[in-house]
Structure formats: C-alpha cells, structure tokens
CSV table of C-alpha atoms and ligand atoms in Angstrom, one decimal:
chain,number,residue,atom,x,y,z
A,761,MET,CA,19.1,63.9,-63.1
A,762,LEU,CA,18.3,62.5,-67.2
A,763,ASP,CA,18.7,64.2,-70.1
A,764,THR,CA,15.6,65.2,-72.1
A,765,ILE,CA,12.7,63.6,-73.0
A,766,ARG,CA,13.3,61.7,-76.0
A,767,ILE,CA,9.1,60.1,-77.5
A,768,ILE,CA,9.6,57.4,-80.0
A,769,SER,CA,7.3,56.0,-82.0
A,770,GLY,CA,6.4,52.7,-83.9
A,771,SER,CA,4.6,52.5,-87.2
A,772,ALA,CA,1.3,51.2,-85.0
A,773,HIS,CA,0.0,55.0,-83.9
A,774,PRO,CA,1.4,57.3,-84.8
A,775,ALA,CA,-1.3,60.4,-84.2
A,776,PHE,CA,-1.5,59.1,-81.1
A,777,ALA,CA,2.7,59.2,-80.0
A,778,ASP,CA,2.5,63.0,-82.1
A,779,GLN,CA,-0.8,64.1,-79.5
A,780,ILE,CA,1.8,63.2,-76.6
A,781,CYS,CA,4.0,65.4,-78.4
A,782,ARG,CA,1.8,68.1,-78.2
A,783,HIS,CA,0.9,68.1,-74.9
A,784,LEU,CA,4.7,67.9,-73.8
A,785,GLY,CA,5.9,70.5,-75.6
A,786,VAL,CA,8.9,68.2,-77.7
A,787,GLU,CA,8.8,67.1,-81.5
A,788,ARG,CA,8.9,63.5,-82.3
A,789,CYS,CA,11.9,62.1,-82.5
A,790,LYS,CA,12.9,61.7,-86.2
A,791,THR,CA,13.3,57.2,-86.7
A,792,ARG,CA,13.0,55.3,-89.7
A,793,SER,CA,11.9,52.1,-90.1
A,794,LEU,CA,12.2,50.0,-93.0
A,795,ARG,CA,11.1,45.9,-94.1
A,796,PHE,CA,12.8,44.4,-96.5
A,797,SER,CA,12.2,41.3,-98.7
A,798,ASN,CA,13.0,39.2,-96.4
A,799,GLU,CA,10.1,40.2,-94.4
A,800,ASN,CA,13.2,41.8,-91.7
A,801,ILE,CA,12.9,44.8,-90.0
A,802,LEU,CA,15.4,47.2,-90.1
A,803,VAL,CA,14.7,50.5,-87.3
A,804,GLN,CA,17.4,53.6,-87.3
A,805,ILE,CA,16.8,56.4,-84.3
A,806,GLU,CA,17.5,59.4,-86.9
A,807,GLU,CA,19.1,61.8,-83.8
A,808,ASN,CA,21.1,61.8,-80.8
A,809,VAL,CA,19.4,60.4,-77.9
A,810,ARG,CA,22.5,59.7,-75.5
A,811,GLU,CA,22.0,60.1,-72.2
A,812,SER,CA,18.0,60.6,-72.6
A,813,ASP,CA,15.0,59.2,-71.0
A,814,ALA,CA,13.5,57.7,-74.0
A,815,PHE,CA,9.7,56.6,-74.5
A,816,VAL,CA,9.0,54.3,-77.4
A,817,ILE,CA,4.7,54.7,-77.9
A,818,GLN,CA,3.5,51.4,-79.2
A,819,PRO,CA,0.1,49.7,-78.2
A,820,SER,CA,-0.8,46.4,-79.7
A,821,CYS,CA,-2.6,46.1,-82.7
A,822,ALA,CA,-2.8,44.7,-85.8
A,823,PRO,CA,-0.1,43.5,-87.6
A,824,VAL,CA,-0.5,42.4,-83.8
A,825,SER,CA,3.3,40.4,-84.1
A,826,ASP,CA,5.0,43.6,-86.6
A,827,GLY,CA,4.3,45.6,-84.2
A,828,ILE,CA,5.6,44.0,-81.1
A,829,MET,CA,9.4,42.6,-83.4
A,830,GLU,CA,9.6,46.5,-84.6
A,831,LEU,CA,8.5,47.6,-80.9
A,832,LEU,CA,12.1,45.6,-79.0
A,833,ILE,CA,13.6,46.3,-82.4
A,834,THR,CA,12.9,49.8,-81.5
A,835,ILE,CA,14.0,49.1,-77.5
A,836,ASP,CA,17.3,47.5,-78.9
A,837,ALA,CA,18.4,50.2,-81.8
A,838,LEU,CA,18.0,52.7,-78.1
A,839,LYS,CA,19.6,50.7,-75.9
A,840,HIS,CA,22.4,50.5,-78.5
A,841,ALA,CA,22.0,54.0,-79.6
A,842,SER,CA,23.3,55.0,-76.0
A,843,ALA,CA,19.9,56.2,-74.5
A,844,LYS,CA,20.0,56.3,-70.7
A,845,ARG,CA,17.0,54.9,-70.2
A,846,ILE,CA,14.3,53.1,-72.3
A,847,THR,CA,10.7,53.5,-71.4
A,848,ALA,CA,8.0,50.5,-73.4
A,849,VAL,CA,4.9,52.7,-73.7
A,850,LEU,CA,1.8,49.6,-74.4
A,851,PRO,CA,-1.8,52.0,-74.3
A,852,TYR,CA,-2.9,47.9,-75.6
A,853,PHE,CA,-1.1,45.2,-73.7
A,854,PRO,CA,0.3,42.7,-75.8
A,855,TYR,CA,-1.8,39.7,-75.8
A,856,ALA,CA,-2.4,40.7,-72.5
A,857,ARG,CA,-5.6,37.8,-72.7
A,858,SER,CA,-2.6,35.4,-72.9
A,859,ASP,CA,-2.6,35.4,-68.8
A,860,LYS,CA,-3.5,32.1,-67.5
A,861,LYS,CA,-2.8,28.5,-68.4
A,862,ASP,CA,-6.2,27.4,-68.2
A,863,GLN,CA,-5.5,25.0,-70.6
A,864,PRO,CA,-2.7,22.2,-70.9
A,865,ARG,CA,0.3,22.5,-73.0
A,866,ILE,CA,-0.2,26.6,-73.5
A,867,SER,CA,2.0,29.3,-73.3
A,868,ILE,CA,1.2,32.4,-70.5
A,869,THR,CA,2.5,34.9,-73.9
A,870,ALA,CA,1.5,37.7,-71.1
A,871,ARG,CA,4.4,36.5,-69.4
A,872,LEU,CA,6.1,36.0,-72.6
A,873,MET,CA,5.4,39.4,-73.6
A,874,ALA,CA,7.6,40.9,-70.3
A,875,ASP,CA,10.1,38.4,-71.0
A,876,LEU,CA,10.2,39.7,-74.6
A,877,LEU,CA,10.5,43.6,-73.7
A,878,GLU,CA,12.4,43.5,-70.9
A,879,THR,CA,15.4,41.4,-72.8
A,880,ALA,CA,14.9,43.9,-75.8
A,881,GLY,CA,15.9,46.7,-72.9
A,882,ALA,CA,13.2,48.7,-71.2
A,883,ASP,CA,14.3,50.2,-68.3
A,884,ARG,CA,10.3,50.4,-67.7
A,885,VAL,CA,6.8,50.0,-68.5
A,886,LEU,CA,4.0,52.8,-69.1
A,887,THR,CA,0.4,50.7,-69.7
A,888,MET,CA,-3.0,51.5,-69.8
A,889,ASP,CA,-6.3,49.0,-67.6
A,890,LEU,CA,-4.1,45.5,-68.5
A,891,HIS,CA,-7.0,43.0,-69.0
A,892,SER,CA,-6.2,41.1,-65.6
A,893,PRO,CA,-3.7,42.6,-62.5
A,894,GLN,CA,-1.8,40.5,-62.9
A,895,VAL,CA,0.0,40.9,-65.8
A,896,GLN,CA,1.7,43.6,-64.4
A,897,GLY,CA,3.9,41.0,-61.3
A,898,PHE,CA,5.1,38.8,-64.5
A,899,PHE,CA,7.6,41.6,-65.0
A,900,ARG,CA,10.9,42.8,-62.9
A,901,ILE,CA,11.4,46.0,-63.9
A,902,PRO,CA,8.7,48.9,-63.3
A,903,VAL,CA,5.4,49.0,-64.7
A,904,ASP,CA,3.2,52.1,-63.9
A,905,GLN,CA,-0.9,51.5,-65.3
A,906,LEU,CA,-2.4,54.1,-66.0
A,907,ARG,CA,-6.3,53.5,-65.8
A,908,ALA,CA,-9.2,55.2,-68.8
A,909,ALA,CA,-12.3,55.3,-66.1
A,910,PRO,CA,-11.7,58.8,-64.8
A,911,ILE,CA,-11.6,60.0,-68.6
A,912,LEU,CA,-14.4,58.4,-69.6
A,913,CYS,CA,-16.5,58.4,-66.8
A,914,ASP,CA,-16.1,62.5,-67.8
A,915,HIS,CA,-17.1,61.8,-71.0
A,916,LEU,CA,-20.5,59.9,-70.2
A,917,ARG,CA,-21.4,63.0,-67.1
A,918,ASP,CA,-20.8,65.5,-69.4
A,919,SER,CA,-22.4,63.7,-73.0
A,920,ARG,CA,-25.4,62.0,-70.5
A,921,ASP,CA,-28.0,62.8,-68.6
A,922,LEU,CA,-27.6,59.7,-66.6
A,923,SER,CA,-30.5,59.4,-63.7
A,924,ASP,CA,-31.9,56.3,-64.6
A,925,TYR,CA,-28.8,54.2,-65.7
A,926,VAL,CA,-27.6,50.5,-65.2
A,927,LEU,CA,-23.9,50.1,-65.2
A,928,VAL,CA,-23.4,46.3,-66.8
A,929,ALA,CA,-20.2,44.6,-66.3
A,930,GLY,CA,-20.4,42.3,-69.8
A,931,ASP,CA,-18.5,39.5,-67.5
A,932,VAL,CA,-18.1,38.2,-63.9
A,933,GLY,CA,-13.9,39.5,-64.5
A,934,GLU,CA,-15.5,43.0,-65.5
A,935,ALA,CA,-17.7,42.7,-62.3
A,936,LYS,CA,-13.9,43.5,-59.9
A,937,GLU,CA,-13.6,46.6,-62.4
A,938,ILE,CA,-17.1,47.2,-62.3
A,939,GLY,CA,-17.2,49.8,-58.9
A,940,GLY,CA,-14.5,52.2,-60.1
A,941,TYR,CA,-17.0,53.8,-62.9
A,942,ALA,CA,-19.6,53.4,-60.3
A,943,ASN,CA,-18.9,55.0,-57.8
A,944,ARG,CA,-16.9,57.8,-59.6
A,945,LEU,CA,-20.8,58.1,-62.0
A,946,ASN,CA,-22.8,57.5,-58.7
A,947,LEU,CA,-25.1,55.1,-60.6
A,948,PRO,CA,-26.4,50.8,-59.6
A,949,ILE,CA,-24.7,47.8,-61.4
A,950,ALA,CA,-26.1,45.0,-62.5
A,951,ILE,CA,-23.5,42.5,-63.8
A,952,VAL,CA,-23.7,39.4,-67.4
A,953,ASP,CA,-23.1,35.9,-66.4
A,954,LYS,CA,-21.0,35.4,-69.4
A,955,ARG,CA,-19.9,31.6,-70.0
A,956,ARG,CA,-17.0,30.7,-72.9
A,957,ASP,CA,-17.4,27.3,-74.5
A,958,GLY,CA,-13.0,27.1,-74.9
A,959,ASP,CA,-11.4,29.6,-77.3
A,960,ASP,CA,-14.5,30.3,-78.9
A,961,GLU,CA,-15.9,33.8,-79.5
A,962,LYS,CA,-19.3,33.2,-79.0
A,963,PRO,CA,-19.8,34.3,-75.2
A,964,ARG,CA,-23.1,33.0,-73.7
A,965,ALA,CA,-24.8,35.2,-71.1
A,966,VAL,CA,-26.5,33.6,-69.3
A,967,ALA,CA,-27.8,35.0,-66.0
A,968,LEU,CA,-28.4,38.1,-64.9
A,969,ILE,CA,-27.7,39.9,-61.3
A,970,GLY,CA,-29.3,42.5,-60.9
A,971,ASP,CA,-31.1,44.9,-62.4
A,972,VAL,CA,-31.5,46.3,-65.3
A,973,ALA,CA,-36.0,47.2,-66.7
A,974,GLY,CA,-36.8,50.6,-67.7
A,975,LYS,CA,-33.4,51.4,-67.8
A,976,ARG,CA,-30.1,53.2,-69.3
A,977,ALA,CA,-27.9,49.5,-69.3
A,978,LEU,CA,-24.7,51.2,-69.8
A,979,ILE,CA,-21.8,48.0,-70.6
A,980,ILE,CA,-18.2,48.8,-69.1
A,981,ASP,CA,-15.3,46.4,-70.5
A,982,ASP,CA,-12.0,46.8,-71.0
A,983,GLU,CA,-12.5,45.6,-75.1
A,984,ILE,CA,-14.2,45.2,-77.0
A,985,ALA,CA,-12.0,42.6,-79.8
A,986,SER,CA,-14.6,40.5,-81.8
A,987,GLY,CA,-17.4,41.9,-80.2
A,988,GLY,CA,-19.4,39.0,-78.9
A,989,THR,CA,-19.3,39.5,-75.7
A,990,LEU,CA,-21.0,42.7,-76.2
A,991,MET,CA,-23.6,41.4,-78.7
A,992,GLU,CA,-24.9,38.8,-76.2
A,993,ALA,CA,-24.7,40.8,-73.3
A,994,ALA,CA,-27.1,44.0,-75.2
A,995,ALA,CA,-29.2,41.4,-76.6
A,996,PHE,CA,-29.2,39.8,-73.1
A,997,LEU,CA,-30.2,42.9,-71.7
A,998,GLN,CA,-33.4,44.2,-73.6
A,999,LYS,CA,-34.8,40.0,-73.0
A,1000,HIS,CA,-34.2,41.7,-70.0
A,1001,GLY,CA,-35.9,44.9,-70.5
A,1002,ALA,CA,-33.6,47.6,-70.3
A,1003,VAL,CA,-35.5,50.4,-72.5
A,1004,SER,CA,-32.3,51.3,-74.1
A,1005,VAL,CA,-28.3,49.7,-74.0
A,1006,GLU,CA,-24.8,51.7,-75.1
A,1007,ALA,CA,-21.1,50.7,-73.6
A,1008,ALA,CA,-17.8,52.2,-72.9
A,1009,ALA,CA,-14.3,49.9,-73.0
A,1010,VAL,CA,-11.1,51.3,-73.1
A,1011,HIS,CA,-9.1,49.6,-76.2
A,1012,PRO,CA,-11.4,49.4,-79.4
A,1013,VAL,CA,-9.5,45.9,-81.0
A,1014,LEU,CA,-12.7,45.6,-83.2
A,1015,SER,CA,-10.6,43.1,-84.9
A,1016,GLY,CA,-13.4,41.1,-87.4
A,1017,GLN,CA,-16.5,41.8,-87.9
A,1018,ALA,CA,-16.7,44.0,-84.5
A,1019,VAL,CA,-17.7,47.2,-86.5
A,1020,GLN,CA,-20.2,45.8,-89.0
A,1021,ARG,CA,-21.9,44.1,-85.7
A,1022,ILE,CA,-22.1,46.9,-83.1
A,1023,ALA,CA,-23.3,49.0,-87.1
A,1024,ASP,CA,-25.8,46.6,-86.9
A,1025,SER,CA,-27.1,46.0,-83.4
A,1026,PRO,CA,-28.9,48.3,-81.6
A,1027,LEU,CA,-26.7,50.1,-79.6
A,1028,ARG,CA,-27.1,53.3,-79.4
A,1029,SER,CA,-23.2,54.2,-79.2
A,1030,VAL,CA,-20.2,52.7,-77.7
A,1031,VAL,CA,-17.6,55.3,-76.4
A,1032,VAL,CA,-14.3,53.9,-76.3
A,1033,THR,CA,-10.4,55.6,-75.9
A,1034,ASP,CA,-7.7,56.0,-79.3
A,1035,THR,CA,-5.1,53.7,-76.7
A,1036,ILE,CA,-5.7,51.4,-80.4
A,1037,PRO,CA,-6.2,53.3,-83.8
A,1038,LEU,CA,-9.6,53.5,-85.6
A,1039,THR,CA,-9.1,53.0,-89.0
A,1040,PRO,CA,-11.1,54.6,-91.6
A,1041,GLU,CA,-13.8,51.9,-92.0
A,1042,LYS,CA,-14.1,51.4,-88.0
A,1043,GLN,CA,-14.9,55.3,-87.8
A,1044,ILE,CA,-18.3,55.2,-87.7
A,1045,ASP,CA,-20.8,57.5,-86.1
A,1046,LYS,CA,-21.5,55.0,-83.2
A,1047,ILE,CA,-18.8,54.8,-82.0
A,1048,GLU,CA,-17.6,57.5,-79.9
A,1049,VAL,CA,-14.1,57.9,-78.9
A,1050,CYS,CA,-12.1,59.5,-75.9
A,1051,SER,CA,-8.8,60.8,-76.5
A,1052,VAL,CA,-6.2,59.3,-73.0
A,1053,SER,CA,-3.6,60.5,-74.5
A,1054,GLN,CA,-3.1,63.1,-72.1
A,1055,LEU,CA,-3.0,61.8,-69.5
A,1056,PHE,CA,-0.5,59.4,-70.9
A,1057,ALA,CA,1.9,62.5,-71.2
A,1058,GLY,CA,1.0,63.5,-68.0
A,1059,ALA,CA,2.7,60.5,-67.0
A,1060,ILE,CA,5.3,60.4,-68.9
A,1061,GLN,CA,5.9,63.3,-67.1
A,1062,ALA,CA,5.6,62.3,-64.2
A,1063,ILE,CA,8.5,59.6,-64.2
A,1064,HIS,CA,10.3,62.1,-66.3
A,1065,ASN,CA,10.9,64.3,-63.3
A,1066,GLY,CA,10.0,61.0,-60.7
A,1067,SER,CA,7.2,62.7,-59.3
A,1068,SER,CA,3.8,60.8,-58.3
A,1069,ILE,CA,1.1,58.8,-61.1
A,1070,SER,CA,-1.1,58.2,-58.8
A,1071,SER,CA,-2.0,61.7,-57.8
A,1072,LEU,CA,-2.8,62.5,-61.4
A,1073,PHE,CA,-5.6,60.9,-61.2
A,1074,ARG,CA,-6.5,63.2,-57.8
B,2504,R5P,C1,-13.6,39.5,-71.8
B,2504,R5P,O1,-12.4,38.9,-70.5
B,2504,R5P,C2,-13.3,40.7,-71.7
B,2504,R5P,O2,-13.6,42.1,-70.6
B,2504,R5P,C3,-13.9,40.9,-72.9
B,2504,R5P,O3,-14.8,41.4,-72.4
B,2504,R5P,C4,-13.2,40.5,-73.9
B,2504,R5P,O4,-12.6,40.3,-74.5
B,2504,R5P,C5,-14.1,40.6,-74.6
B,2504,R5P,O5,-13.5,39.8,-76.9
B,2504,R5P,P1,-14.7,39.9,-77.6
B,2504,R5P,O6,-15.9,41.1,-78.0
B,2504,R5P,O7,-14.1,38.9,-78.5
B,2504,R5P,O8,-16.1,39.3,-77.1
C-alpha cells in the first residue's frame, strides 16, 4: 500500500492544483522553484515525500519550454527524495500536435516528451483529451487519458436550449471525436473540410459536409491555439446559413491574437475548460470556463486507490 497522496504543483497552473487539493481534502506539498541568473532552474521539495504517492500538476502553457524543464526537474527531485510513485499530471500535453513525421527531417516531439518524462522518473501520466490517440502509445508507462466531453456537455445542456443546434467538427480530424458529443447531446453533426498549407496558421475551409442552414452551429474542437481554425469555420458556417455560431473546446491555448480575434468575431460564446490558465487579459465575457479539476481529483484518488478510472465517466 502506498503512503499518502502528495500534490505538487509546478509554476504553470497552481490555481488548478489548489482546486484539486480542495476536492481531495489535502494540502498542497510545499516546494520552491528558483530561476538563477544563468536561467538554470532549481526545484526543492520542502516536505518529506518518502514512500509517498506523488502527483505533479503541470499543464503545458507559456513559457512552454521552461514549464517542461521545471516539470522534469520536479520529477527528478521527487525521485531523489524517495517518492514511491510519481505521476506526471499534464492536463494539456506539451507538443501534442507534433505527433507524426509528416514532413522530411522533423522531430516527433510528442514522442520525445514521452521519453523525457520516463527518463526523468515518471511512473505514470494523467492527461486529458490528447490531440491524437497515438500519443498514448508513445509511452511504456501507463497513461490515463481523461475526457472533457461529459463536463462540457453537462454545461452546454444546463446553460442553453439546444433544440435547434447542430454540432460542427472544425476539421476532419475532430470528426471522429464529435460523435461522443452528439450522442450525449442527441444532436446532428456537420463537418468542415479544413485544409492547411504546411505549418501556417491560416487554415482554409473548403467544403461543408452536412447542413447548418437555419440552425445554431456549435463548433467542437480539442483546442483553440491561434484561433485560425475557429475563425475560418465560424465565417464558413455563417456563409452556409447558420443563424448563430458558438464554440466549445477542451484546451484554451489562446496564443497570439486568439482572444482579440474571438472578441471581434461574430462568435456568440466560446466554452472551454481550465486545463490551461487564463491570464486576466484572456478573461473576456464571451469565454465561459468549465472546471475539470474535480474530474482530475477523482482520477488521482482512483489511481491512488487502484480503482477504475473509466467508472468516473459513467
Ligand atoms: C487541429 O487539428 C485542431 O483540432 C485544432 O483545430 C487546432 O489545433 C487549432 O489551432 P488554431 O487555433 O491555431 O487554428
């Protein structure tokens, strides 16, 4: 039997770690993180963690590279402090979109992340809605992937009359995922055929599969980064007769001009989760946040007890 649960937060999203602690009824483990003038990072675990079941909470968000290094250093510090088991909790997985070698001489960086986490000493990973399922297979240690769909669907059902809505996959990749939302909400779906030229952040919508005319369109996506996909899909749906356009996405990366683009767009609302912190300038009225911290707390408790995580979704 493993000793107590220890929740350790990196610098990325301490508020999320605190919410997890509240749900679990535990105190956050004291740590200190220092950045020297030479940019080296030092992490010290300030409490005894011998034989403990340690969970390090660190979603990927800006500054991404510093966050990754801090996470690896924290795992290493826990290892050397004799934690019995270390779970890297990555509500948003770093470099998840670099998951394949689709151009010559590029890195499969999500795979590199898996290797780095294992090398640092992680025994398990807990994450949410990976950009693509193959990332789970990059690891040789157990990876539990939580799903935000049940929480987002509950929020949508409770906050809106969904009777004349149609769910829209912002691209063909998302089309596989949207079925889960459609089943839960009992709504029809449509799919935008989106194309990108290379790595640019200017996707083009070229066709619509399904019908949105006279309906309220709700775009579903795993993440909003630059907002390019969302803006293109929203304009395309309006052109095809949608009476209003909204969006729901799991991970609010909201990089570059994304928030300003959302503010200036005809999108009525954008529902996201709190896997990534929203800095004050990103907190605008149009963006509704649903917390997934209770689900993460439940999963942490289940991992600790050795009980089923899939039962959390039923
Ligand atoms: C694409 O495959 C994903 O599902 C998202 O649509 C994409 O990552 C969003 O990126 P951006 O907001 O930069 O268009």
